PDB file of C-alpha atoms in Angstrom:
ATOM      1  CA  UNK F   1      77.025   3.367 -39.417  1.00  0.00           C
ATOM      2  CA  UNK F   2      73.910   1.746 -40.781  1.00  0.00           C
ATOM      3  CA  UNK F   3      71.882  -0.745 -38.787  1.00  0.00           C
ATOM      4  CA  UNK F   4      68.869  -2.921 -39.555  1.00  0.00           C
ATOM      5  CA  UNK F   5      66.472  -4.365 -37.013  1.00  0.00           C
ATOM      6  CA  UNK F   6      63.958  -7.013 -37.969  1.00  0.00           C
ATOM      7  CA  UNK F   7      61.485  -8.959 -35.923  1.00  0.00           C
ATOM      8  CA  UNK F   8      62.899 -12.036 -34.295  1.00  0.00           C
ATOM      9  CA  UNK F   9      61.400 -15.319 -35.256  1.00  0.00           C
ATOM     10  CA  UNK F  10      60.571 -17.932 -35.626  1.00  0.00           C
ATOM     11  CA  UNK F  11      57.280 -17.196 -37.311  1.00  0.00           C
ATOM     12  CA  UNK F  12      54.929 -20.129 -37.889  1.00  0.00           C
ATOM     13  CA  UNK F  13      51.873 -19.734 -40.101  1.00  0.00           C
ATOM     14  CA  UNK F  14      49.308 -21.922 -41.756  1.00  0.00           C
ATOM     15  CA  UNK F  15      49.089 -22.005 -45.525  1.00  0.00           C
ATOM     16  CA  UNK F  16      47.144 -19.041 -46.994  1.00  0.00           C
ATOM     17  CA  UNK F  17      47.702 -16.908 -43.887  1.00  0.00           C
ATOM     18  CA  UNK F  18      48.821 -13.274 -44.094  1.00  0.00           C
ATOM     19  CA  UNK F  19      52.491 -12.580 -43.467  1.00  0.00           C
ATOM     20  CA  UNK F  20      54.183  -9.499 -42.066  1.00  0.00           C
ATOM     21  CA  UNK F  21      57.851  -9.342 -41.104  1.00  0.00           C
ATOM     22  CA  UNK F  22      58.829  -6.000 -39.626  1.00  0.00           C
ATOM     23  CA  UNK F  23      62.061  -4.236 -40.541  1.00  0.00           C
ATOM     24  CA  UNK F  24      63.360  -0.841 -39.445  1.00  0.00           C
ATOM     25  CA  UNK F  25      66.634   0.831 -40.318  1.00  0.00           C
ATOM     26  CA  UNK F  26      68.963   3.589 -39.221  1.00  0.00           C
ATOM     27  CA  UNK F  27      71.257   5.193 -41.738  1.00  0.00           C
ATOM     28  CA  UNK F  28      72.979   8.357 -42.780  1.00  0.00           C
ATOM     29  CA  UNK F  29      70.992   9.729 -45.653  1.00  0.00           C
ATOM     30  CA  UNK F  30      68.583   7.589 -47.616  1.00  0.00           C
ATOM     31  CA  UNK F  31      69.769   4.048 -48.140  1.00  0.00           C
ATOM     32  CA  UNK F  32      68.546   1.501 -50.643  1.00  0.00           C
ATOM     33  CA  UNK F  33      66.629  -1.319 -48.965  1.00  0.00           C
ATOM     34  CA  UNK F  34      66.366  -5.009 -49.777  1.00  0.00           C
ATOM     35  CA  UNK F  35      64.720  -8.227 -48.728  1.00  0.00           C
ATOM     36  CA  UNK F  36      66.706 -11.403 -49.298  1.00  0.00           C
ATOM     37  CA  UNK F  37      65.508 -14.994 -48.796  1.00  0.00           C
ATOM     38  CA  UNK F  38      67.641 -17.983 -47.870  1.00  0.00           C
ATOM     39  CA  UNK F  39      66.442 -21.543 -48.364  1.00  0.00           C
ATOM     40  CA  UNK F  40      68.115 -24.370 -46.411  1.00  0.00           C
ATOM     41  CA  UNK F  41      71.640 -25.052 -47.607  1.00  0.00           C
ATOM     42  CA  UNK F  42      71.590 -22.180 -50.086  1.00  0.00           C
ATOM     43  CA  UNK F  43      72.937 -18.669 -50.450  1.00  0.00           C
ATOM     44  CA  UNK F  44      70.862 -15.513 -50.438  1.00  0.00           C
ATOM     45  CA  UNK F  45      68.374 -14.688 -53.171  1.00  0.00           C
ATOM     46  CA  UNK F  46      67.206 -11.154 -53.753  1.00  0.00           C
ATOM     47  CA  UNK F  47      63.463 -11.047 -53.194  1.00  0.00           C
ATOM     48  CA  UNK F  48      62.751  -7.361 -53.739  1.00  0.00           C
ATOM     49  CA  UNK F  49      64.267  -3.926 -53.354  1.00  0.00           C
ATOM     50  CA  UNK F  50      63.445  -0.227 -53.127  1.00  0.00           C
ATOM     51  CA  UNK F  51      65.827   2.630 -53.714  1.00  0.00           C
ATOM     52  CA  UNK F  52      63.919   5.712 -52.560  1.00  0.00           C
ATOM     53  CA  UNK F  53      61.143   6.813 -50.236  1.00  0.00           C
ATOM     54  CA  UNK F  54      57.628   5.579 -51.102  1.00  0.00           C
ATOM     55  CA  UNK F  55      58.992   3.031 -53.583  1.00  0.00           C
ATOM     56  CA  UNK F  56      57.234  -0.312 -53.393  1.00  0.00           C
ATOM     57  CA  UNK F  57      59.231  -3.427 -54.205  1.00  0.00           C
ATOM     58  CA  UNK F  58      57.306  -6.535 -55.189  1.00  0.00           C
ATOM     59  CA  UNK F  59      58.048 -10.064 -56.339  1.00  0.00           C
ATOM     60  CA  UNK F  60      56.323 -13.468 -56.156  1.00  0.00           C
ATOM     61  CA  UNK F  61      53.425 -11.997 -54.172  1.00  0.00           C
ATOM     62  CA  UNK F  62      55.698 -10.338 -51.622  1.00  0.00           C
ATOM     63  CA  UNK F  63      55.650  -6.565 -51.175  1.00  0.00           C
ATOM     64  CA  UNK F  64      57.486  -3.968 -49.113  1.00  0.00           C
ATOM     65  CA  UNK F  65      57.186  -0.175 -49.121  1.00  0.00           C
ATOM     66  CA  UNK F  66      60.044   2.174 -48.256  1.00  0.00           C
ATOM     67  CA  UNK F  67      58.667   4.425 -45.493  1.00  0.00           C
ATOM     68  CA  UNK F  68      61.017   7.288 -44.747  1.00  0.00           C
ATOM     69  CA  UNK F  69      58.828   8.756 -42.004  1.00  0.00           C
ATOM     70  CA  UNK F  70      58.921   5.541 -39.972  1.00  0.00           C
ATOM     71  CA  UNK F  71      62.305   4.318 -41.328  1.00  0.00           C
ATOM     72  CA  UNK F  72      60.653   0.998 -42.114  1.00  0.00           C
ATOM     73  CA  UNK F  73      60.525  -1.577 -44.894  1.00  0.00           C
ATOM     74  CA  UNK F  74      58.085  -4.246 -43.696  1.00  0.00           C
ATOM     75  CA  UNK F  75      57.681  -7.397 -45.788  1.00  0.00           C
ATOM     76  CA  UNK F  76      54.125  -8.587 -46.500  1.00  0.00           C
ATOM     77  CA  UNK F  77      52.418 -11.373 -48.388  1.00  0.00           C
ATOM     78  CA  UNK F  78      48.703 -11.896 -48.564  1.00  0.00           C
ATOM     79  CA  UNK F  79      48.661 -15.689 -48.736  1.00  0.00           C
ATOM     80  CA  UNK F  80      51.731 -17.715 -47.865  1.00  0.00           C
ATOM     81  CA  UNK F  81      52.535 -21.150 -49.230  1.00  0.00           C
ATOM     82  CA  UNK F  82      54.511 -24.040 -47.791  1.00  0.00           C
ATOM     83  CA  UNK F  83      57.225 -23.260 -50.345  1.00  0.00           C
ATOM     84  CA  UNK F  84      57.729 -19.830 -48.731  1.00  0.00           C
ATOM     85  CA  UNK F  85      59.304 -21.495 -45.695  1.00  0.00           C
ATOM     86  CA  UNK F  86      62.777 -19.972 -45.441  1.00  0.00           C
ATOM     87  CA  UNK F  87      64.839 -17.358 -43.608  1.00  0.00           C
ATOM     88  CA  UNK F  88      64.179 -13.757 -44.631  1.00  0.00           C
ATOM     89  CA  UNK F  89      66.760 -10.987 -44.262  1.00  0.00           C
ATOM     90  CA  UNK F  90      66.207  -7.262 -44.463  1.00  0.00           C
ATOM     91  CA  UNK F  91      69.250  -5.271 -45.638  1.00  0.00           C
ATOM     92  CA  UNK F  92      70.347  -1.737 -46.406  1.00  0.00           C
ATOM     93  CA  UNK F  93      73.153  -0.075 -48.299  1.00  0.00           C
ATOM     94  CA  UNK F  94      74.173   3.568 -48.384  1.00  0.00           C
ATOM     95  CA  UNK F  95      72.683   5.614 -51.152  1.00  0.00           C
ATOM     96  CA  UNK F  96      74.694   5.014 -54.292  1.00  0.00           C
ATOM     97  CA  UNK F  97      76.393   2.097 -52.557  1.00  0.00           C
ATOM     98  CA  UNK F  98      79.155   4.450 -51.536  1.00  0.00           C
ATOM     99  CA  UNK F  99      80.536   2.193 -48.829  1.00  0.00           C
ATOM    100  CA  UNK F 100      79.951  -0.927 -50.920  1.00  0.00           C
ATOM    101  CA  UNK F 101      78.622  -2.818 -47.908  1.00  0.00           C
ATOM    102  CA  UNK F 102      75.250  -4.400 -47.235  1.00  0.00           C
ATOM    103  CA  UNK F 103      74.083  -4.260 -43.627  1.00  0.00           C
ATOM    104  CA  UNK F 104      71.762  -7.120 -42.693  1.00  0.00           C
ATOM    105  CA  UNK F 105      69.202  -7.755 -40.007  1.00  0.00           C
ATOM    106  CA  UNK F 106      69.507 -10.980 -38.032  1.00  0.00           C
ATOM    107  CA  UNK F 107      67.003 -12.841 -40.152  1.00  0.00           C
ATOM    108  CA  UNK F 108      63.520 -14.210 -39.511  1.00  0.00           C
ATOM    109  CA  UNK F 109      62.769 -17.907 -39.896  1.00  0.00           C
ATOM    110  CA  UNK F 110      59.374 -18.490 -41.458  1.00  0.00           C
ATOM    111  CA  UNK F 111      57.714 -21.901 -41.342  1.00  0.00           C
ATOM    112  CA  UNK F 112      54.469 -22.425 -43.234  1.00  0.00           C
ATOM    113  CA  UNK F 113      52.449 -25.506 -42.362  1.00  0.00           C
ATOM    114  CA  UNK F 114      49.998 -27.153 -44.767  1.00  0.00           C
TER     115      UNK F 114
ATOM    116  CA  UNK W   1      73.745 -16.248 -67.798  1.00  0.00           C
ATOM    117  CA  UNK W   2      75.748 -18.138 -65.179  1.00  0.00           C
ATOM    118  CA  UNK W   3      75.351 -17.034 -61.579  1.00  0.00           C
ATOM    119  CA  UNK W   4      77.971 -16.462 -58.923  1.00  0.00           C
ATOM    120  CA  UNK W   5      80.066 -19.594 -58.483  1.00  0.00           C
ATOM    121  CA  UNK W   6      81.799 -20.398 -55.227  1.00  0.00           C
ATOM    122  CA  UNK W   7      84.207 -23.259 -54.747  1.00  0.00           C
ATOM    123  CA  UNK W   8      84.461 -25.486 -52.901  1.00  0.00           C
ATOM    124  CA  UNK W   9      80.962 -25.933 -51.437  1.00  0.00           C
ATOM    125  CA  UNK W  10      82.211 -27.679 -48.320  1.00  0.00           C
ATOM    126  CA  UNK W  11      85.548 -27.678 -46.558  1.00  0.00           C
ATOM    127  CA  UNK W  12      86.863 -29.233 -43.362  1.00  0.00           C
ATOM    128  CA  UNK W  13      90.108 -27.896 -41.931  1.00  0.00           C
ATOM    129  CA  UNK W  14      92.100 -28.319 -38.743  1.00  0.00           C
ATOM    130  CA  UNK W  15      92.879 -25.500 -36.329  1.00  0.00           C
ATOM    131  CA  UNK W  16      96.028 -23.672 -37.309  1.00  0.00           C
ATOM    132  CA  UNK W  17      95.731 -24.462 -41.007  1.00  0.00           C
ATOM    133  CA  UNK W  18      94.973 -21.923 -43.684  1.00  0.00           C
ATOM    134  CA  UNK W  19      92.261 -21.999 -46.325  1.00  0.00           C
ATOM    135  CA  UNK W  20      91.542 -20.301 -49.650  1.00  0.00           C
ATOM    136  CA  UNK W  21      88.032 -19.863 -50.996  1.00  0.00           C
ATOM    137  CA  UNK W  22      87.218 -18.892 -54.561  1.00  0.00           C
ATOM    138  CA  UNK W  23      84.461 -16.836 -56.130  1.00  0.00           C
ATOM    139  CA  UNK W  24      83.683 -16.305 -59.815  1.00  0.00           C
ATOM    140  CA  UNK W  25      81.281 -13.411 -60.330  1.00  0.00           C
ATOM    141  CA  UNK W  26      78.609 -13.008 -62.959  1.00  0.00           C
ATOM    142  CA  UNK W  27      80.165 -12.118 -66.290  1.00  0.00           C
ATOM    143  CA  UNK W  28      80.526  -8.337 -66.540  1.00  0.00           C
ATOM    144  CA  UNK W  29      80.313  -7.754 -62.798  1.00  0.00           C
ATOM    145  CA  UNK W  30      83.447  -6.065 -61.502  1.00  0.00           C
ATOM    146  CA  UNK W  31      82.494  -5.770 -57.823  1.00  0.00           C
ATOM    147  CA  UNK W  32      82.877  -8.768 -55.534  1.00  0.00           C
ATOM    148  CA  UNK W  33      82.005  -8.767 -51.828  1.00  0.00           C
ATOM    149  CA  UNK W  34      82.502 -11.388 -49.144  1.00  0.00           C
ATOM    150  CA  UNK W  35      80.335 -12.064 -46.085  1.00  0.00           C
ATOM    151  CA  UNK W  36      80.593 -14.449 -43.168  1.00  0.00           C
ATOM    152  CA  UNK W  37      77.401 -16.027 -41.857  1.00  0.00           C
ATOM    153  CA  UNK W  38      77.238 -17.657 -38.428  1.00  0.00           C
ATOM    154  CA  UNK W  39      74.270 -18.514 -36.195  1.00  0.00           C
ATOM    155  CA  UNK W  40      75.525 -16.192 -33.470  1.00  0.00           C
ATOM    156  CA  UNK W  41      76.671 -13.148 -35.414  1.00  0.00           C
ATOM    157  CA  UNK W  42      74.490 -13.383 -38.490  1.00  0.00           C
ATOM    158  CA  UNK W  43      75.767 -11.919 -41.743  1.00  0.00           C
ATOM    159  CA  UNK W  44      78.899  -9.835 -41.397  1.00  0.00           C
ATOM    160  CA  UNK W  45      80.756  -7.960 -44.134  1.00  0.00           C
ATOM    161  CA  UNK W  46      84.343  -9.016 -44.758  1.00  0.00           C
ATOM    162  CA  UNK W  47      85.530  -6.943 -47.726  1.00  0.00           C
ATOM    163  CA  UNK W  48      84.680  -5.647 -51.168  1.00  0.00           C
ATOM    164  CA  UNK W  49      86.803  -5.459 -54.297  1.00  0.00           C
ATOM    165  CA  UNK W  50      86.385  -3.595 -57.540  1.00  0.00           C
ATOM    166  CA  UNK W  51      88.854  -3.804 -60.414  1.00  0.00           C
ATOM    167  CA  UNK W  52      91.435  -5.514 -58.199  1.00  0.00           C
ATOM    168  CA  UNK W  53      91.224  -2.791 -55.509  1.00  0.00           C
ATOM    169  CA  UNK W  54      89.826  -3.284 -52.029  1.00  0.00           C
ATOM    170  CA  UNK W  55      87.334  -0.477 -51.453  1.00  0.00           C
ATOM    171  CA  UNK W  56      86.038  -1.431 -48.023  1.00  0.00           C
ATOM    172  CA  UNK W  57      86.915  -3.841 -45.249  1.00  0.00           C
ATOM    173  CA  UNK W  58      84.903  -5.095 -42.283  1.00  0.00           C
ATOM    174  CA  UNK W  59      86.007  -5.564 -38.693  1.00  0.00           C
ATOM    175  CA  UNK W  60      87.832  -8.844 -38.980  1.00  0.00           C
ATOM    176  CA  UNK W  61      91.365  -9.696 -37.844  1.00  0.00           C
ATOM    177  CA  UNK W  62      94.262  -9.581 -40.271  1.00  0.00           C
ATOM    178  CA  UNK W  63      94.076 -13.358 -40.637  1.00  0.00           C
ATOM    179  CA  UNK W  64      91.289 -12.705 -43.117  1.00  0.00           C
ATOM    180  CA  UNK W  65      92.488 -11.400 -46.448  1.00  0.00           C
ATOM    181  CA  UNK W  66      91.324 -11.302 -50.005  1.00  0.00           C
ATOM    182  CA  UNK W  67      92.239 -10.352 -53.486  1.00  0.00           C
ATOM    183  CA  UNK W  68      90.691  -9.902 -56.889  1.00  0.00           C
ATOM    184  CA  UNK W  69      92.184 -10.816 -60.222  1.00  0.00           C
ATOM    185  CA  UNK W  70      92.034  -8.988 -63.522  1.00  0.00           C
ATOM    186  CA  UNK W  71      89.174 -11.253 -64.688  1.00  0.00           C
ATOM    187  CA  UNK W  72      87.185 -10.168 -61.574  1.00  0.00           C
ATOM    188  CA  UNK W  73      87.439 -13.584 -59.921  1.00  0.00           C
ATOM    189  CA  UNK W  74      88.164 -13.243 -56.225  1.00  0.00           C
ATOM    190  CA  UNK W  75      89.723 -15.323 -53.507  1.00  0.00           C
ATOM    191  CA  UNK W  76      89.649 -14.982 -49.772  1.00  0.00           C
ATOM    192  CA  UNK W  77      92.193 -16.514 -47.461  1.00  0.00           C
ATOM    193  CA  UNK W  78      92.008 -17.268 -43.766  1.00  0.00           C
ATOM    194  CA  UNK W  79      95.273 -18.119 -42.046  1.00  0.00           C
ATOM    195  CA  UNK W  80      95.810 -19.808 -38.687  1.00  0.00           C
ATOM    196  CA  UNK W  81      92.258 -21.093 -38.543  1.00  0.00           C
ATOM    197  CA  UNK W  82      90.339 -21.006 -35.279  1.00  0.00           C
ATOM    198  CA  UNK W  83      87.248 -22.970 -34.284  1.00  0.00           C
ATOM    199  CA  UNK W  84      85.264 -19.742 -34.390  1.00  0.00           C
ATOM    200  CA  UNK W  85      85.995 -19.343 -38.105  1.00  0.00           C
ATOM    201  CA  UNK W  86      83.546 -22.137 -38.842  1.00  0.00           C
ATOM    202  CA  UNK W  87      80.871 -20.462 -40.915  1.00  0.00           C
ATOM    203  CA  UNK W  88      79.176 -20.147 -44.260  1.00  0.00           C
ATOM    204  CA  UNK W  89      81.211 -17.760 -46.415  1.00  0.00           C
ATOM    205  CA  UNK W  90      79.148 -15.987 -49.046  1.00  0.00           C
ATOM    206  CA  UNK W  91      80.351 -14.110 -52.071  1.00  0.00           C
ATOM    207  CA  UNK W  92      78.254 -11.548 -53.920  1.00  0.00           C
ATOM    208  CA  UNK W  93      78.855  -9.827 -57.219  1.00  0.00           C
ATOM    209  CA  UNK W  94      77.438  -6.583 -58.482  1.00  0.00           C
ATOM    210  CA  UNK W  95      77.408  -4.450 -61.574  1.00  0.00           C
ATOM    211  CA  UNK W  96      78.398  -0.994 -60.380  1.00  0.00           C
ATOM    212  CA  UNK W  97      75.346   0.653 -58.825  1.00  0.00           C
ATOM    213  CA  UNK W  98      73.174  -2.414 -59.245  1.00  0.00           C
ATOM    214  CA  UNK W  99      71.929  -5.123 -56.914  1.00  0.00           C
ATOM    215  CA  UNK W 100      73.976  -7.849 -55.320  1.00  0.00           C
ATOM    216  CA  UNK W 101      73.738 -11.467 -56.482  1.00  0.00           C
ATOM    217  CA  UNK W 102      74.966 -14.075 -54.034  1.00  0.00           C
ATOM    218  CA  UNK W 103      76.555 -17.439 -54.604  1.00  0.00           C
ATOM    219  CA  UNK W 104      75.567 -20.604 -52.744  1.00  0.00           C
ATOM    220  CA  UNK W 105      78.449 -20.198 -50.326  1.00  0.00           C
ATOM    221  CA  UNK W 106      81.306 -22.273 -48.971  1.00  0.00           C
ATOM    222  CA  UNK W 107      80.607 -24.084 -45.713  1.00  0.00           C
ATOM    223  CA  UNK W 108      83.856 -24.110 -43.715  1.00  0.00           C
ATOM    224  CA  UNK W 109      84.165 -26.354 -40.679  1.00  0.00           C
ATOM    225  CA  UNK W 110      87.236 -26.015 -38.473  1.00  0.00           C
ATOM    226  CA  UNK W 111      87.954 -28.987 -36.200  1.00  0.00           C
TER     227      UNK W 111
END
């Protein structure tokens, strides 16, 4: 089955620092890939997604590129803010969603200090 | 457009009891999935329903069950609760082939 591995946290940065959270996947075929964010006491919010190789997902200054050759989907942001403090999850789903199941990484806690 | 609504937000139950959680998907979304989130195991898939049919099920004991109604609303039930069932239960809805939108979850505490 699919699996997703993301860097363990916690990650602590100062405001305006550069962020990278690594994510790699294993899957049969070419899955769709997602980054979700979870704020304290809340559910998951979709941050960005990519559905095929070389696609770049972007939202709110965050970016991730689907790299088939390295089976990776690393999350980046050029200048983080205190409000970005949250847990970030990388996830995959089989192409076409044929098993109707998201597979998640274990999550990375990001804390941004002023 | 209303989001995914889960009720109740918080629940405290005693070991051995049963519990039913509810999820109302985004209007027009016919797929509803359930996930369990715990600090130790992370996010684990429970099951997925589409048009009242279960299309996939995760590796959970038979005490965990679900169903979907004709209006796409879904419920999940856990019988004979154990301490280890304490978790945040998340529901997600999807338009076929689209992305998944999650609700805020139901925090279940078993004492």
